[in-house]
Every structure is written in structure tokens, then in C-alpha cells.
Amino acid sequence: MEDLHCEIVTPVKVIYDAPVGLVTVPGEKGQFTLLKNHAPIISVLKEGKIRVISKTGHEEYFDCKSGVLECENNKVTILIHKS
């Protein structure tokens, strides 16, 4: 089966692009987590932290001032403005 893949993009560059175990984001209506085989979703993001846990268990955080997320077919694309 296909791994969950996450790409985080700012207006300037791609800041993350790798397979992940999970992604937690600050959704407009509350924080939520995406795992492998998540249902398709598009969401507006509010100010907060994006948490990414890699396939190896390494945890990283990215500041988010605002943004948009799309998840479909085990690919999470996050477009953000950094704080």
C-alpha cells in the first residue's frame, strides 16, 4: 500500500516533502490529524503549529499563520503563510 506523503509549501519554497506517519494541523474549526488512507478533505488552516511525524518517528513542527490543506489518495498538500 501507498505511504502517506506530506508536502508543505510557502510562497517562497517547499519546506517539507517526505513520507510521514501522521500530520496534525490547526484547522479553522479545531485541530485534526491525518493518517494513512484518510478520507479526501480540503480545509482552511488558522494560526498554530503543524506537527509532522516521519515514518521513522522523527517529530517536526512548522509555524502556520494561515493556509489551506488538501488530502487525497494518501497525499497531503499544505499551502501556508509562515508566522
CSV table of N, CA and C in Angstrom, one decimal:
chain,number,residue,atom,x,y,z
A,1,MET,N,0.8,-1.2,0.0
A,1,MET,CA,0.0,0.0,0.0
A,1,MET,C,0.9,1.3,0.0
A,2,GLU,N,0.3,2.3,-0.5
A,2,GLU,CA,1.0,3.6,-0.6
A,2,GLU,C,1.1,4.3,0.7
A,3,ASP,N,2.3,4.8,1.0
A,3,ASP,CA,2.5,5.6,2.2
A,3,ASP,C,1.8,7.0,2.1
A,4,LEU,N,1.5,7.5,3.3
A,4,LEU,CA,1.0,8.9,3.4
A,4,LEU,C,2.2,9.8,3.1
A,5,HIS,N,2.0,10.7,2.1
A,5,HIS,CA,3.1,11.7,1.7
A,5,HIS,C,2.6,13.1,2.1
A,6,CYS,N,3.5,13.9,2.6
A,6,CYS,CA,3.2,15.3,3.0
A,6,CYS,C,4.1,16.2,2.3
A,7,GLU,N,3.5,17.3,1.8
A,7,GLU,CA,4.3,18.4,1.2
A,7,GLU,C,3.8,19.7,1.8
A,8,ILE,N,4.7,20.5,2.4
A,8,ILE,CA,4.3,21.8,3.0
A,8,ILE,C,5.0,22.8,2.1
A,9,VAL,N,4.2,23.8,1.6
A,9,VAL,CA,4.7,24.8,0.7
A,9,VAL,C,4.4,26.2,1.2
A,10,THR,N,5.4,27.1,1.2
A,10,THR,CA,5.2,28.5,1.5
A,10,THR,C,5.2,29.3,0.2
A,11,PRO,N,4.9,30.6,0.2
A,11,PRO,CA,5.0,31.3,-1.1
A,11,PRO,C,6.5,31.4,-1.6
A,12,VAL,N,7.4,31.0,-0.8
A,12,VAL,CA,8.8,31.1,-1.2
A,12,VAL,C,9.4,29.8,-1.7
A,13,LYS,N,9.1,28.7,-0.9
A,13,LYS,CA,9.7,27.4,-1.3
A,13,LYS,C,8.9,26.3,-0.6
A,14,VAL,N,9.3,25.1,-1.0
A,14,VAL,CA,8.8,23.8,-0.4
A,14,VAL,C,9.7,23.6,0.9
A,15,ILE,N,9.0,23.5,2.1
A,15,ILE,CA,9.8,23.4,3.3
A,15,ILE,C,9.8,22.0,3.9
A,16,TYR,N,8.9,21.1,3.3
A,16,TYR,CA,8.8,19.7,3.7
A,16,TYR,C,8.3,18.9,2.6
A,17,ASP,N,8.9,17.7,2.3
A,17,ASP,CA,8.4,16.9,1.2
A,17,ASP,C,8.9,15.5,1.5
A,18,ALA,N,8.1,14.6,2.1
A,18,ALA,CA,8.5,13.3,2.5
A,18,ALA,C,7.3,12.4,2.9
A,19,PRO,N,7.5,11.1,3.0
A,19,PRO,CA,6.5,10.2,3.5
A,19,PRO,C,6.4,10.4,5.0
A,20,VAL,N,5.2,10.3,5.6
A,20,VAL,CA,5.0,10.6,7.0
A,20,VAL,C,4.1,9.5,7.6
A,21,GLY,N,4.2,9.5,9.0
A,21,GLY,CA,3.3,8.6,9.7
A,21,GLY,C,2.0,9.3,10.0
A,22,LEU,N,2.1,10.6,10.3
A,22,LEU,CA,0.9,11.4,10.6
A,22,LEU,C,1.2,12.9,10.5
A,23,VAL,N,0.1,13.6,10.3
A,23,VAL,CA,0.2,15.1,10.2
A,23,VAL,C,-0.9,15.7,11.1
A,24,THR,N,-0.6,16.6,12.0
A,24,THR,CA,-1.6,17.3,12.8
A,24,THR,C,-1.6,18.7,12.4
A,25,VAL,N,-2.8,19.3,12.1
A,25,VAL,CA,-2.9,20.7,11.6
A,25,VAL,C,-3.9,21.5,12.5
A,26,PRO,N,-3.7,22.8,12.5
A,26,PRO,CA,-4.7,23.7,13.2
A,26,PRO,C,-5.8,24.1,12.2
A,27,GLY,N,-6.8,23.3,12.1
A,27,GLY,CA,-7.9,23.5,11.2
A,27,GLY,C,-8.7,24.7,11.8
A,28,GLU,N,-9.5,25.4,10.9
A,28,GLU,CA,-10.3,26.5,11.2
A,28,GLU,C,-11.3,26.2,12.3
A,29,LYS,N,-11.8,25.0,12.4
A,29,LYS,CA,-12.8,24.6,13.4
A,29,LYS,C,-12.2,23.7,14.4
A,30,GLY,N,-10.8,23.7,14.5
A,30,GLY,CA,-10.1,22.9,15.5
A,30,GLY,C,-9.0,22.0,14.9
A,31,GLN,N,-8.1,21.6,15.8
A,31,GLN,CA,-7.0,20.8,15.4
A,31,GLN,C,-7.5,19.4,14.9
A,32,PHE,N,-6.9,18.9,13.9
A,32,PHE,CA,-7.2,17.5,13.5
A,32,PHE,C,-5.9,16.8,12.9
A,33,THR,N,-6.0,15.5,12.9
A,33,THR,CA,-4.9,14.7,12.5
A,33,THR,C,-5.2,13.8,11.2
A,34,LEU,N,-4.3,13.7,10.3
A,34,LEU,CA,-4.5,12.9,9.1
A,34,LEU,C,-3.5,11.7,9.2
A,35,LEU,N,-4.1,10.6,8.9
A,35,LEU,CA,-3.3,9.3,8.9
A,35,LEU,C,-3.4,8.7,7.5
A,36,LYS,N,-2.7,7.7,7.3
A,36,LYS,CA,-2.8,6.9,6.0
A,36,LYS,C,-4.2,6.5,5.7
A,37,ASN,N,-4.6,6.7,4.5
A,37,ASN,CA,-6.0,6.3,4.0
A,37,ASN,C,-7.1,7.2,4.5
A,38,HIS,N,-6.7,8.5,4.9
A,38,HIS,CA,-7.7,9.4,5.4
A,38,HIS,C,-8.7,9.7,4.2
A,39,ALA,N,-9.9,10.0,4.5
A,39,ALA,CA,-10.9,10.4,3.5
A,39,ALA,C,-10.4,11.7,2.9
A,40,PRO,N,-10.8,11.9,1.6
A,40,PRO,CA,-10.4,13.2,1.0
A,40,PRO,C,-11.0,14.4,1.7
A,41,ILE,N,-10.2,15.4,1.9
A,41,ILE,CA,-10.6,16.6,2.6
A,41,ILE,C,-9.9,17.9,2.1
A,42,ILE,N,-10.6,19.0,2.1
A,42,ILE,CA,-10.0,20.3,1.9
A,42,ILE,C,-10.3,21.1,3.1
A,43,SER,N,-9.4,21.8,3.7
A,43,SER,CA,-9.6,22.6,4.9
A,43,SER,C,-8.8,23.9,4.9
A,44,VAL,N,-9.4,24.9,5.5
A,44,VAL,CA,-8.7,26.2,5.8
A,44,VAL,C,-8.0,26.0,7.1
A,45,LEU,N,-6.8,26.5,7.2
A,45,LEU,CA,-6.0,26.4,8.4
A,45,LEU,C,-5.9,27.8,9.1
A,46,LYS,N,-5.8,27.8,10.4
A,46,LYS,CA,-5.7,29.0,11.2
A,46,LYS,C,-4.3,29.0,11.8
A,47,GLU,N,-4.0,30.1,12.5
A,47,GLU,CA,-2.7,30.2,13.1
A,47,GLU,C,-2.4,29.1,14.1
A,48,GLY,N,-1.2,28.5,14.1
A,48,GLY,CA,-0.9,27.5,15.0
A,48,GLY,C,0.4,26.7,14.5
A,49,LYS,N,0.5,25.5,15.0
A,49,LYS,CA,1.7,24.7,14.6
A,49,LYS,C,1.2,23.5,13.8
A,50,ILE,N,1.9,23.1,12.8
A,50,ILE,CA,1.7,21.9,12.0
A,50,ILE,C,2.7,20.9,12.6
A,51,ARG,N,2.2,19.7,13.0
A,51,ARG,CA,3.1,18.7,13.6
A,51,ARG,C,3.2,17.5,12.6
A,52,VAL,N,4.4,17.2,12.3
A,52,VAL,CA,4.6,16.1,11.3
A,52,VAL,C,5.5,15.0,12.0
A,53,ILE,N,5.0,13.8,12.0
A,53,ILE,CA,5.8,12.7,12.5
A,53,ILE,C,6.2,11.8,11.3
A,54,SER,N,7.5,11.7,11.0
A,54,SER,CA,8.0,11.0,9.9
A,54,SER,C,7.8,9.5,10.0
A,55,LYS,N,8.0,8.7,9.0
A,55,LYS,CA,7.9,7.3,9.0
A,55,LYS,C,8.9,6.6,10.0
A,56,THR,N,10.0,7.3,10.4
A,56,THR,CA,10.9,6.8,11.3
A,56,THR,C,10.7,7.3,12.7
A,57,GLY,N,9.6,8.1,12.9
A,57,GLY,CA,9.2,8.6,14.3
A,57,GLY,C,9.8,10.0,14.6
A,58,HIS,N,10.6,10.6,13.7
A,58,HIS,CA,11.1,11.9,14.0
A,58,HIS,C,9.9,12.9,13.9
A,59,GLU,N,9.9,13.8,14.9
A,59,GLU,CA,8.8,14.8,15.1
A,59,GLU,C,9.3,16.2,14.7
A,60,GLU,N,8.6,16.9,13.8
A,60,GLU,CA,8.9,18.2,13.4
A,60,GLU,C,7.7,19.1,13.6
A,61,TYR,N,7.9,20.4,13.8
A,61,TYR,CA,6.8,21.4,13.9
A,61,TYR,C,7.1,22.5,13.0
A,62,PHE,N,6.1,23.1,12.3
A,62,PHE,CA,6.2,24.2,11.4
A,62,PHE,C,5.1,25.2,11.8
A,63,ASP,N,5.6,26.5,11.9
A,63,ASP,CA,4.7,27.6,12.2
A,63,ASP,C,3.7,27.8,11.1
A,64,CYS,N,2.5,28.1,11.4
A,64,CYS,CA,1.5,28.4,10.3
A,64,CYS,C,0.7,29.6,10.8
A,65,LYS,N,0.7,30.7,9.9
A,65,LYS,CA,-0.1,31.9,10.2
A,65,LYS,C,-1.5,31.7,9.7
A,66,SER,N,-1.6,31.1,8.5
A,66,SER,CA,-2.8,30.7,7.8
A,66,SER,C,-2.5,29.8,6.7
A,67,GLY,N,-3.5,29.1,6.1
A,67,GLY,CA,-3.2,28.3,5.0
A,67,GLY,C,-4.4,27.4,4.5
A,68,VAL,N,-4.1,26.5,3.6
A,68,VAL,CA,-5.1,25.6,3.1
A,68,VAL,C,-4.5,24.2,3.0
A,69,LEU,N,-5.3,23.2,3.2
A,69,LEU,CA,-4.8,21.8,3.2
A,69,LEU,C,-5.7,21.0,2.2
A,70,GLU,N,-5.1,20.2,1.5
A,70,GLU,CA,-5.8,19.2,0.7
A,70,GLU,C,-5.2,17.8,0.9
A,71,CYS,N,-6.1,16.8,1.2
A,71,CYS,CA,-5.6,15.5,1.3
A,71,CYS,C,-6.5,14.6,0.4
A,72,GLU,N,-5.8,13.8,-0.4
A,72,GLU,CA,-6.5,12.9,-1.4
A,72,GLU,C,-5.5,11.8,-1.8
A,73,ASN,N,-5.9,10.6,-1.8
A,73,ASN,CA,-5.1,9.5,-2.3
A,73,ASN,C,-3.7,9.4,-1.6
A,74,ASN,N,-3.8,9.5,-0.2
A,74,ASN,CA,-2.6,9.5,0.6
A,74,ASN,C,-1.5,10.5,0.3
A,75,LYS,N,-2.0,11.7,-0.2
A,75,LYS,CA,-1.1,12.8,-0.4
A,75,LYS,C,-1.7,14.0,0.3
A,76,VAL,N,-0.9,14.6,1.2
A,76,VAL,CA,-1.3,15.8,1.9
A,76,VAL,C,-0.5,17.0,1.4
A,77,THR,N,-1.2,18.0,0.8
A,77,THR,CA,-0.6,19.2,0.4
A,77,THR,C,-1.0,20.3,1.2
A,78,ILE,N,-0.1,21.0,1.8
A,78,ILE,CA,-0.4,22.1,2.7
A,78,ILE,C,0.3,23.4,2.2
A,79,LEU,N,-0.5,24.4,1.9
A,79,LEU,CA,0.0,25.7,1.5
A,79,LEU,C,-0.2,26.7,2.6
A,80,ILE,N,0.9,27.2,3.1
A,80,ILE,CA,0.9,28.1,4.3
A,80,ILE,C,1.6,29.4,4.1
A,81,HIS,N,1.2,30.3,5.0
A,81,HIS,CA,1.9,31.6,5.3
A,81,HIS,C,2.5,31.3,6.6
A,82,LYS,N,3.8,31.4,6.7
A,82,LYS,CA,4.5,31.2,8.0
A,82,LYS,C,4.4,32.4,8.9
A,83,SER,N,4.4,32.1,10.2
A,83,SER,CA,4.3,33.2,11.2
A,83,SER,C,5.6,34.0,11.3
